[in-house]
Short mmCIF file of C-alpha atoms in Angstrom, two decimals:
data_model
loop_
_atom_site.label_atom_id
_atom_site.label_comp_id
_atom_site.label_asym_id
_atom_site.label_seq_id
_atom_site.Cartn_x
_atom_site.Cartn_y
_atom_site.Cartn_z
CA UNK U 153 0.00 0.00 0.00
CA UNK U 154 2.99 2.39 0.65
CA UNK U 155 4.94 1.53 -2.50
CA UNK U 156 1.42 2.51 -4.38
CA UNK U 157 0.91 5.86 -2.62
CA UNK U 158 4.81 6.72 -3.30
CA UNK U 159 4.51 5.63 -6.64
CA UNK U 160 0.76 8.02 -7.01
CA UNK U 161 2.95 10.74 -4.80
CA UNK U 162 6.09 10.01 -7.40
CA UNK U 163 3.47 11.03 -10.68
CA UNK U 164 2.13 13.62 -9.34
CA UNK U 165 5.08 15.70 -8.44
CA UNK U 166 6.20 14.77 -12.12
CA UNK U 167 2.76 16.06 -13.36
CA UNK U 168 3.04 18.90 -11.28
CA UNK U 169 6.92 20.12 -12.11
CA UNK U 170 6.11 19.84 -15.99
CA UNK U 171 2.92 21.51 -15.75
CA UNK U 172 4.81 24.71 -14.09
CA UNK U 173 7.30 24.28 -16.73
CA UNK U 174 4.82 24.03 -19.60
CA UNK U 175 2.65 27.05 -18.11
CA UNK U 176 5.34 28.99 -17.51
CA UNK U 177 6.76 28.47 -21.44
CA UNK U 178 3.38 29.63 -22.45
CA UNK U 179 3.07 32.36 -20.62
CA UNK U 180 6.46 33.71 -21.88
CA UNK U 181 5.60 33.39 -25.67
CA UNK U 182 2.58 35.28 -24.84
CA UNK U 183 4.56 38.17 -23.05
CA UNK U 184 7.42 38.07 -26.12
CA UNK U 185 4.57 38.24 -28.54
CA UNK U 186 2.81 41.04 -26.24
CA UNK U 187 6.26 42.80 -26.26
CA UNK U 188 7.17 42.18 -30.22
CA UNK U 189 3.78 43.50 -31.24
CA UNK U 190 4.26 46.84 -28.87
CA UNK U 191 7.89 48.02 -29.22
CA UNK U 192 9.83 45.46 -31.61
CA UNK U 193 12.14 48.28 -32.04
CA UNK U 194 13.67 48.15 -28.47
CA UNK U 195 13.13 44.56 -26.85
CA UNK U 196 14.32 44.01 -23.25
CA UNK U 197 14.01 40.46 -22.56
CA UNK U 198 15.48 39.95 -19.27
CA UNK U 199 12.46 39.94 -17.41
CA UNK U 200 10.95 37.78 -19.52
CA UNK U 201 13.56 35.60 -19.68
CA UNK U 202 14.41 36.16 -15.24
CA UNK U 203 10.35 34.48 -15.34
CA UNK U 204 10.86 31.37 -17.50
CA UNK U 205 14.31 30.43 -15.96
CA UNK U 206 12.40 30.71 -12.25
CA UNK U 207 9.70 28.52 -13.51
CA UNK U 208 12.26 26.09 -15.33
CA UNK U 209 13.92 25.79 -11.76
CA UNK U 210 10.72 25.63 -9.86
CA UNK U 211 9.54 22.55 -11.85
CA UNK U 212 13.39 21.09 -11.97
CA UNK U 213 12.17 20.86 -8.47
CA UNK U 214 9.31 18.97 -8.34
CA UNK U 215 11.05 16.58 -10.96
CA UNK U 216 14.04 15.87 -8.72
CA UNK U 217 11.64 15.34 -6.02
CA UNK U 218 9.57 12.67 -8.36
CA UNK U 219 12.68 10.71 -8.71
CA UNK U 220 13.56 10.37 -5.46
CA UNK U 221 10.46 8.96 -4.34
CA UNK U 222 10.51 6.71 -7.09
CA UNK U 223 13.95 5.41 -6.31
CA UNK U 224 12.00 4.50 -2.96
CA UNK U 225 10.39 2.19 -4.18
CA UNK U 226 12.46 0.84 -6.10
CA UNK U 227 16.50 1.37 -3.91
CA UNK U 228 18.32 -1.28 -6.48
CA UNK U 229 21.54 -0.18 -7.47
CA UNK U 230 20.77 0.51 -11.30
CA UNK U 231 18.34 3.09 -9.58
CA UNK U 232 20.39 4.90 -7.28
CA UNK U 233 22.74 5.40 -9.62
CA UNK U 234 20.18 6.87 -12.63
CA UNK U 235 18.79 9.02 -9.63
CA UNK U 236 22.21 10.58 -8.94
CA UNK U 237 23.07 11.14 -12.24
CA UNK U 238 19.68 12.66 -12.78
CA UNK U 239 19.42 14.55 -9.61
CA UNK U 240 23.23 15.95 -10.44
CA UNK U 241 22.46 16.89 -13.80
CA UNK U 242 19.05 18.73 -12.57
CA UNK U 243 20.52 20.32 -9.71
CA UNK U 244 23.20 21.58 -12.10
CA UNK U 245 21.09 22.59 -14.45
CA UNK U 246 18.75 24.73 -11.41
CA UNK U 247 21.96 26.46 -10.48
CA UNK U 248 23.31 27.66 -13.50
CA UNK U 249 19.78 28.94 -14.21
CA UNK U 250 19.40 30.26 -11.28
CA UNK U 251 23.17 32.19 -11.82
CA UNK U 252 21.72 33.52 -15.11
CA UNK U 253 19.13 34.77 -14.40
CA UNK U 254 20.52 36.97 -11.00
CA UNK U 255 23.08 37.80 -13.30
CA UNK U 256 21.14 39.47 -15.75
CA UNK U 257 19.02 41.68 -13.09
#
């Protein structure tokens, strides 16, 4: 019964991190598009782009925590091993995002 919640608990952090991803993707075409159709002359992007890197981050989140409750279930080697190479690689990715976009404010 636990393995069955985690796993439930596992997809619905997955669901939840691509959704923010995927929402917040849409939601900065529609404020490029907004901007392009107002002032194409003089674009400033970096707020746009500060927004979609917070959102990427915010669902890398929910993603890394997806895997580790899946690698709950499931602790075999093979598994631990794709979780830290996935958990590196997200966490890696979150920080250098996260650099960027402080960077550019």
């Amino acid at each position: 019964m636990a393995a069955g919640f985690i796993d439930i608990s596992s997809l619905i952090f997955s669901y939840v991190g691509a959704t923010i991803i995927l929402y917040g993707g849409a939601v900065t075409v529609i404020r490029t598009l907004k901007q392009e159709v107002r002032t194409p002359a003089s674009i400033n992007n970096h707020d746009i782009r500060r927004y979609f890197t917070n959102k990427i981050v915010f669902g890398l989140d929910f993603l890394v925590a997806s895997d580790i409750l899946r690698t709950i279930v499931a602790p075999g080697q093979q598994e631990i091993l794709f979780l830290g190479m996935t958990v590196g690689i997200r966490i890696a990715m979150g920080y250098f995002l996260s650099k960027e976009a402080s960077e550019s404010s």
